[in-house]
Amino acid sequence: MAKKRKQLPLLEKVPVTGVAAEGKAIARVDGMTVFVPYAVPGDVADIQITKKKSNYAEGKVTRFESFSENRADPFCEHFGTCGGCKWQILPYGEQLKYKQKQVEDNLTRIGKVELPEISPILGAPETTFYRNKLEFTFSDKRWLTEKEISSGSEPRQMDALGFHIPGMFDKVLDINKCWLQDDLSNQIRNAARDFCLKNKFSFFDLRNQSGLMRTLILRNTSVGEWMVIVVFYEDDAEKREMLLNFLAGKFPQITSLLYIINRKANDTITDQEVICWKGREYIVEEMEGLQFKIGPKSFYQTNSRQAYSLYKVAREFAGLSGSERVYDLYTGTGTIANFVARNAGKVIGIEFVEEAI
């Protein structure tokens, strides 16, 4: 006989008091910490416990009794399903405040480290369209939204190009508009998806390891250069040429159009051959007059403007006088090494991945 599952409690009118990691808020009930997503400090809600341990619990909101004065309206149509940008419901200033508190708590309360006064977080000037890299997945297992399911009608098609659903490794949410990267990213992704659907290109089946289309990687720089990497699973030259020529013709903004045929079980491309279809094999980023070549396997901080702010602080903290030898470990594109080179006697960058340099 199967063991009867224990019924977990529904907690009513629980005040949400804090913010934890991974996009979860904190409530405290009878001395126990409860982690709950999609709530903000100041909310009062009914919380259904979904997991209970000896010293904490996890739950989900079933009803809001009242909303926090600090709650913001989410701006993305995919919020709550996609799994990204979980703090759209909390104003950015409040996000910074709680992030600073988390850092201080982790170091002092948990790590038992005595700290001097911590400088305030340097907030980003832009909170949308700031990323310089996104990766989208082609899948034949499209995630159905609650609206689609409740309609009772049969889905027209099950292919998707977008992001993996949290906790569902083979399910992908079809993305219409993402606010993370410049809007040209949305145009390229949607055009690629629609072209593949129109021409009946097969989308990747992760469980059975089959299908033509696998992933789409988009990179851009602050000077307006774009890299598009199309990753195929099957080696079909005719269909590959159709899609690449379509993208090249429709989007003259593309500086570097590349493709990969990845027959592995995982999506990593560091060990894959990258073939240049049109344009350069790299794009260029600029910082204080320095130019950096960014290739398909290069690591670069995904928020270019905040990377610049970070590097300036690091250079200031280093207090270089012009005679020092500086080692930049895991140098990648060499941004930090070159950024401090004018202030040092010698800079040495060390990198394991040759293609990342």
Coordinates of C-alpha atoms in Angstrom, one line a residue:
M1 CA 0.0 0.0 0.0
A2 CA 1.3 3.4 -0.9
K3 CA 2.2 5.7 2.0
K4 CA -0.4 8.4 2.5
R5 CA 1.0 11.8 1.8
K6 CA 0.9 14.1 4.7
Q7 CA -1.4 17.1 4.3
L8 CA 0.6 20.3 4.7
P9 CA -1.0 23.3 6.4
L10 CA -2.5 26.5 4.9
L11 CA -1.3 29.5 6.8
E12 CA -3.7 32.5 6.8
K13 CA -3.0 36.2 6.9
V14 CA 0.7 35.8 7.2
P15 CA 2.8 39.1 7.0
V16 CA 5.7 38.9 4.6
T17 CA 8.7 40.5 6.3
G18 CA 11.9 40.1 4.3
V19 CA 13.7 39.1 1.1
A20 CA 15.8 35.9 0.6
A21 CA 17.9 34.7 -2.3
E22 CA 16.6 33.2 -5.6
G23 CA 13.6 35.6 -5.9
K24 CA 11.9 34.4 -2.7
A25 CA 10.4 36.5 0.1
I26 CA 10.5 35.6 3.8
A27 CA 7.7 35.2 6.3
R28 CA 8.0 33.9 9.9
V29 CA 5.4 31.8 11.6
D30 CA 5.8 30.5 15.1
G31 CA 9.6 30.8 14.9
M32 CA 9.8 29.1 11.5
T33 CA 11.1 30.8 8.4
V34 CA 8.9 30.3 5.4
F35 CA 10.2 31.0 1.9
V36 CA 7.6 32.1 -0.6
P37 CA 7.9 33.4 -4.2
Y38 CA 6.1 36.3 -5.8
A39 CA 5.5 38.2 -2.6
V40 CA 7.2 41.3 -1.2
P41 CA 7.8 42.7 2.3
G42 CA 4.6 44.3 3.5
D43 CA 2.3 41.9 1.8
V44 CA -0.2 39.9 4.0
A45 CA -1.2 36.6 2.4
D46 CA -2.5 33.1 2.8
I47 CA 0.4 30.7 2.2
Q48 CA 0.0 27.0 1.3
I49 CA 3.0 25.1 2.7
T50 CA 4.5 22.9 -0.1
K51 CA 7.6 21.6 1.7
K52 CA 8.4 21.4 5.4
K53 CA 11.7 20.8 7.0
S54 CA 12.8 20.9 10.7
N55 CA 14.0 24.5 10.5
Y56 CA 12.3 26.0 7.5
A57 CA 9.4 25.7 5.1
E58 CA 8.5 26.6 1.5
G59 CA 5.1 27.7 0.3
K60 CA 3.1 29.6 -2.3
V61 CA 0.6 32.4 -2.0
T62 CA -3.0 31.3 -2.5
R63 CA -4.6 34.7 -1.7
F64 CA -3.4 38.2 -0.8
E65 CA -5.2 39.7 2.2
S66 CA -3.5 43.1 1.5
F67 CA -0.7 44.4 -0.7
S68 CA 2.5 46.2 0.4
E69 CA 2.8 49.9 -0.3
N70 CA 6.2 49.0 -1.9
R71 CA 4.8 46.7 -4.4
A72 CA 5.3 47.5 -8.1
D73 CA 3.3 46.3 -11.2
P74 CA 5.2 43.7 -13.3
F75 CA 5.9 45.0 -16.8
C76 CA 6.6 41.7 -18.6
E77 CA 3.8 39.6 -20.1
H78 CA 5.8 36.5 -19.2
F79 CA 6.3 37.4 -15.5
G80 CA 5.4 34.6 -13.1
T81 CA 5.8 31.9 -15.8
C82 CA 9.2 32.5 -17.3
G83 CA 11.0 32.3 -14.0
G84 CA 13.4 35.2 -14.7
C85 CA 13.3 38.8 -13.4
K86 CA 11.4 37.7 -10.3
W87 CA 11.7 41.1 -8.5
Q88 CA 9.7 43.1 -11.0
I89 CA 7.1 43.4 -8.2
L90 CA 9.6 45.2 -6.0
P91 CA 10.9 48.7 -6.9
Y92 CA 14.5 48.8 -7.9
G93 CA 15.5 51.0 -4.9
E94 CA 14.0 48.4 -2.6
Q95 CA 15.8 45.6 -4.4
L96 CA 19.1 47.3 -3.8
K97 CA 18.3 47.8 -0.1
Y98 CA 17.5 44.2 0.5
K99 CA 20.4 42.9 -1.6
Q100 CA 22.8 45.0 0.6
K101 CA 21.2 43.6 3.7
Q102 CA 21.7 40.0 2.4
V103 CA 25.4 40.6 1.8
E104 CA 25.9 42.1 5.2
D105 CA 23.9 39.3 6.9
N106 CA 25.7 36.5 5.0
L107 CA 29.1 37.9 6.0
T108 CA 28.4 39.0 9.6
R109 CA 25.5 36.8 10.9
I110 CA 26.3 33.6 9.0
G111 CA 30.0 34.0 8.2
K112 CA 30.9 35.6 11.6
V113 CA 33.1 38.1 9.8
E114 CA 33.7 41.5 11.4
L115 CA 33.3 44.2 8.8
P116 CA 34.0 47.9 8.5
E117 CA 31.2 50.1 7.2
I118 CA 30.1 48.7 3.8
S119 CA 29.7 51.2 0.9
P120 CA 26.3 51.3 -0.7
I121 CA 25.6 49.2 -3.8
L122 CA 26.2 51.0 -7.1
G123 CA 22.8 50.7 -8.7
A124 CA 22.4 50.2 -12.5
P125 CA 21.3 53.2 -14.5
E126 CA 19.2 50.9 -16.7
T127 CA 17.1 48.1 -15.4
T128 CA 15.7 46.9 -18.7
F129 CA 17.4 46.1 -22.0
Y130 CA 20.8 46.0 -20.3
R131 CA 22.1 42.5 -21.0
N132 CA 24.6 41.8 -23.9
K133 CA 23.9 38.1 -24.2
L134 CA 20.9 35.8 -24.2
E135 CA 20.4 32.2 -25.1
F136 CA 17.1 30.8 -26.3
T137 CA 16.1 27.2 -26.7
F138 CA 14.2 25.5 -29.5
S139 CA 11.9 22.8 -28.1
D140 CA 9.0 20.7 -29.3
K141 CA 7.6 20.7 -25.7
R142 CA 6.1 24.1 -25.5
W143 CA 4.9 25.1 -22.0
L144 CA 1.1 25.8 -22.0
T145 CA 0.0 28.8 -20.1
E146 CA -2.8 28.7 -17.6
K147 CA -4.9 30.7 -20.0
E148 CA -4.4 28.1 -22.8
I149 CA -5.2 25.2 -20.5
S150 CA -8.3 26.8 -19.1
S151 CA -9.6 27.5 -22.6
G152 CA -10.0 23.7 -23.1
S153 CA -9.1 24.0 -26.8
E154 CA -6.4 21.9 -28.4
P155 CA -3.1 23.8 -28.9
R156 CA -2.4 24.7 -32.5
Q157 CA 1.3 23.7 -32.3
M158 CA 3.7 22.7 -29.6
D159 CA 7.0 24.2 -30.8
A160 CA 8.6 27.0 -28.9
L161 CA 11.7 29.2 -28.9
G162 CA 12.4 30.8 -25.5
F163 CA 13.4 30.0 -21.9
H164 CA 13.3 26.7 -19.9
I165 CA 10.6 26.6 -17.3
P166 CA 12.1 26.4 -13.8
G167 CA 12.1 22.8 -12.6
M168 CA 11.0 21.5 -16.0
F169 CA 14.1 20.7 -17.9
D170 CA 12.4 19.7 -21.2
K171 CA 9.7 22.4 -21.2
V172 CA 10.2 25.8 -22.9
L173 CA 8.1 28.9 -22.6
D174 CA 7.7 30.6 -26.0
I175 CA 8.9 34.2 -25.6
N176 CA 7.2 37.0 -27.4
K177 CA 9.0 39.9 -25.8
C178 CA 11.9 39.8 -23.3
W179 CA 13.0 43.0 -21.6
L180 CA 16.6 42.0 -20.9
Q181 CA 18.3 42.7 -24.2
D182 CA 17.9 45.4 -26.8
D183 CA 14.6 45.0 -28.7
L184 CA 16.5 43.8 -31.8
S185 CA 17.0 40.6 -29.9
N186 CA 13.2 40.1 -29.8
Q187 CA 12.9 40.8 -33.5
I188 CA 15.6 38.3 -34.5
R189 CA 14.3 35.6 -32.2
N190 CA 10.7 36.0 -33.3
A191 CA 11.7 36.1 -37.0
A192 CA 13.8 33.0 -36.6
R193 CA 11.0 31.1 -34.8
D194 CA 8.4 32.1 -37.3
F195 CA 10.6 31.2 -40.3
C196 CA 11.3 27.7 -38.8
L197 CA 7.6 27.2 -38.1
K198 CA 6.6 28.3 -41.6
N199 CA 9.1 26.0 -43.2
K200 CA 8.3 23.1 -40.9
F201 CA 11.8 22.8 -39.4
S202 CA 11.8 20.4 -36.5
F203 CA 12.5 21.8 -33.0
F204 CA 14.7 19.9 -30.6
D205 CA 13.3 17.0 -28.6
L206 CA 15.5 16.9 -25.5
R207 CA 14.3 13.5 -24.3
N208 CA 14.8 11.7 -27.6
Q209 CA 17.7 13.8 -28.8
S210 CA 16.3 14.6 -32.2
G211 CA 15.3 17.6 -34.3
L212 CA 17.0 20.2 -36.4
M213 CA 16.9 23.4 -34.4
R214 CA 18.6 23.5 -31.0
T215 CA 19.5 26.9 -29.6
L216 CA 19.8 30.6 -30.6
I217 CA 22.5 32.7 -28.9
L218 CA 22.4 36.5 -29.3
R219 CA 25.2 38.9 -28.3
N220 CA 25.6 42.6 -28.7
T221 CA 27.9 45.5 -27.7
S222 CA 27.5 49.1 -26.6
V223 CA 28.7 50.2 -30.1
G224 CA 25.9 48.5 -31.8
E225 CA 27.5 45.3 -33.1
W226 CA 25.5 42.0 -33.1
M227 CA 26.5 38.4 -33.0
V228 CA 24.0 35.7 -33.9
I229 CA 24.9 32.0 -33.3
V230 CA 22.5 29.4 -34.5
V231 CA 23.0 26.0 -33.1
F232 CA 21.7 23.0 -35.0
Y233 CA 21.4 19.4 -33.8
E234 CA 20.9 17.8 -37.2
D235 CA 23.3 18.5 -40.1
D236 CA 20.9 19.5 -42.9
A237 CA 22.8 21.8 -45.3
E238 CA 19.8 22.9 -47.3
K239 CA 17.6 24.0 -44.4
R240 CA 20.6 25.5 -42.6
E241 CA 21.4 27.6 -45.6
M242 CA 17.7 28.7 -45.9
L243 CA 17.6 30.0 -42.3
L244 CA 21.0 31.7 -42.3
N245 CA 20.4 33.5 -45.6
F246 CA 17.0 34.6 -44.3
L247 CA 18.5 36.1 -41.1
A248 CA 21.4 37.7 -43.0
G249 CA 19.0 39.3 -45.5
K250 CA 16.4 40.5 -43.0
F251 CA 18.8 41.9 -40.4
P252 CA 21.7 43.9 -41.9
Q253 CA 22.5 44.9 -38.3
I254 CA 24.1 41.5 -37.7
T255 CA 27.9 41.9 -37.6
S256 CA 28.8 38.2 -37.0
L257 CA 26.5 35.4 -38.2
L258 CA 27.8 32.0 -37.0
Y259 CA 26.5 28.5 -36.7
I260 CA 27.3 25.3 -34.8
I261 CA 26.3 21.7 -35.3
N262 CA 26.0 20.2 -31.8
R263 CA 25.3 16.5 -31.6
K264 CA 26.1 16.2 -27.9
A265 CA 23.7 15.5 -25.1
N266 CA 24.3 19.0 -23.5
D267 CA 24.1 22.5 -24.9
T268 CA 27.7 23.7 -24.1
I269 CA 29.6 25.0 -27.1
T270 CA 33.1 25.5 -25.6
D271 CA 34.2 22.2 -27.3
Q272 CA 32.3 22.7 -30.5
E273 CA 33.5 24.0 -33.9
V274 CA 32.0 27.4 -34.7
I275 CA 31.6 28.2 -38.4
C276 CA 31.3 31.8 -39.7
W277 CA 28.5 32.1 -42.2
K278 CA 28.7 35.9 -42.8
G279 CA 30.6 38.8 -41.4
R280 CA 33.4 38.7 -38.8
E281 CA 34.1 35.9 -36.3
Y282 CA 33.8 38.4 -33.5
I283 CA 32.2 41.6 -32.4
V284 CA 33.9 44.6 -30.8
E285 CA 33.2 46.2 -27.4
E286 CA 34.7 49.6 -26.4
M287 CA 35.7 50.9 -22.9
E288 CA 37.7 54.1 -22.3
G289 CA 39.1 54.0 -25.8
L290 CA 40.1 50.3 -25.5
Q291 CA 38.6 47.8 -28.0
F292 CA 37.9 44.2 -27.1
K293 CA 37.2 41.4 -29.5
I294 CA 34.3 39.2 -28.2
G295 CA 34.1 35.8 -29.9
P296 CA 31.4 33.2 -29.6
K297 CA 33.2 31.5 -26.6
S298 CA 34.4 34.6 -24.9
F299 CA 33.3 35.5 -21.4
Y300 CA 32.2 39.1 -20.9
Q301 CA 30.2 40.6 -18.1
T302 CA 26.6 40.4 -19.3
N303 CA 25.9 44.0 -18.2
S304 CA 28.4 46.2 -20.0
R305 CA 27.7 49.4 -18.3
Q306 CA 27.8 47.9 -14.8
A307 CA 31.0 46.0 -15.8
Y308 CA 32.6 49.4 -16.5
S309 CA 31.5 50.6 -13.1
L310 CA 32.9 47.5 -11.5
Y311 CA 36.2 47.8 -13.2
K312 CA 36.6 51.5 -12.2
V313 CA 36.0 50.5 -8.6
A314 CA 38.5 47.6 -8.8
R315 CA 41.1 49.9 -10.3
E316 CA 40.5 52.5 -7.6
F317 CA 40.7 50.0 -4.8
A318 CA 44.0 48.5 -6.3
G319 CA 45.6 52.0 -5.9
L320 CA 48.3 51.2 -8.5
S321 CA 51.3 53.5 -8.6
G322 CA 52.7 52.4 -12.0
S323 CA 55.3 50.0 -10.9
E324 CA 53.3 46.9 -9.9
R325 CA 53.0 43.6 -11.6
V326 CA 49.3 42.7 -11.9
Y327 CA 47.9 39.2 -12.5
D328 CA 44.5 38.9 -14.1
L329 CA 43.3 35.4 -13.4
Y330 CA 40.7 33.9 -15.8
T331 CA 41.3 36.9 -18.0
G332 CA 39.0 36.0 -20.8
T333 CA 38.8 38.9 -23.2
G334 CA 41.4 40.7 -21.1
T335 CA 39.1 43.5 -20.1
I336 CA 40.3 44.0 -16.5
A337 CA 44.0 43.4 -17.5
N338 CA 43.9 46.1 -20.2
F339 CA 41.7 48.4 -18.1
V340 CA 44.4 48.6 -15.4
A341 CA 47.5 48.4 -17.7
R342 CA 48.0 52.1 -17.9
N343 CA 48.3 52.3 -14.1
A344 CA 50.7 49.3 -13.7
G345 CA 54.2 48.4 -14.6
K346 CA 53.2 45.0 -16.1
V347 CA 50.0 43.0 -16.5
I348 CA 49.8 39.3 -17.0
G349 CA 46.5 37.7 -18.0
I350 CA 46.0 33.9 -17.4
E351 CA 43.2 32.0 -19.2
F352 CA 42.5 28.2 -19.5
V353 CA 40.1 28.5 -22.5
E354 CA 42.2 29.6 -25.5
E355 CA 39.2 30.6 -27.6
A356 CA 38.0 33.0 -24.8
I357 CA 41.1 35.2 -25.2

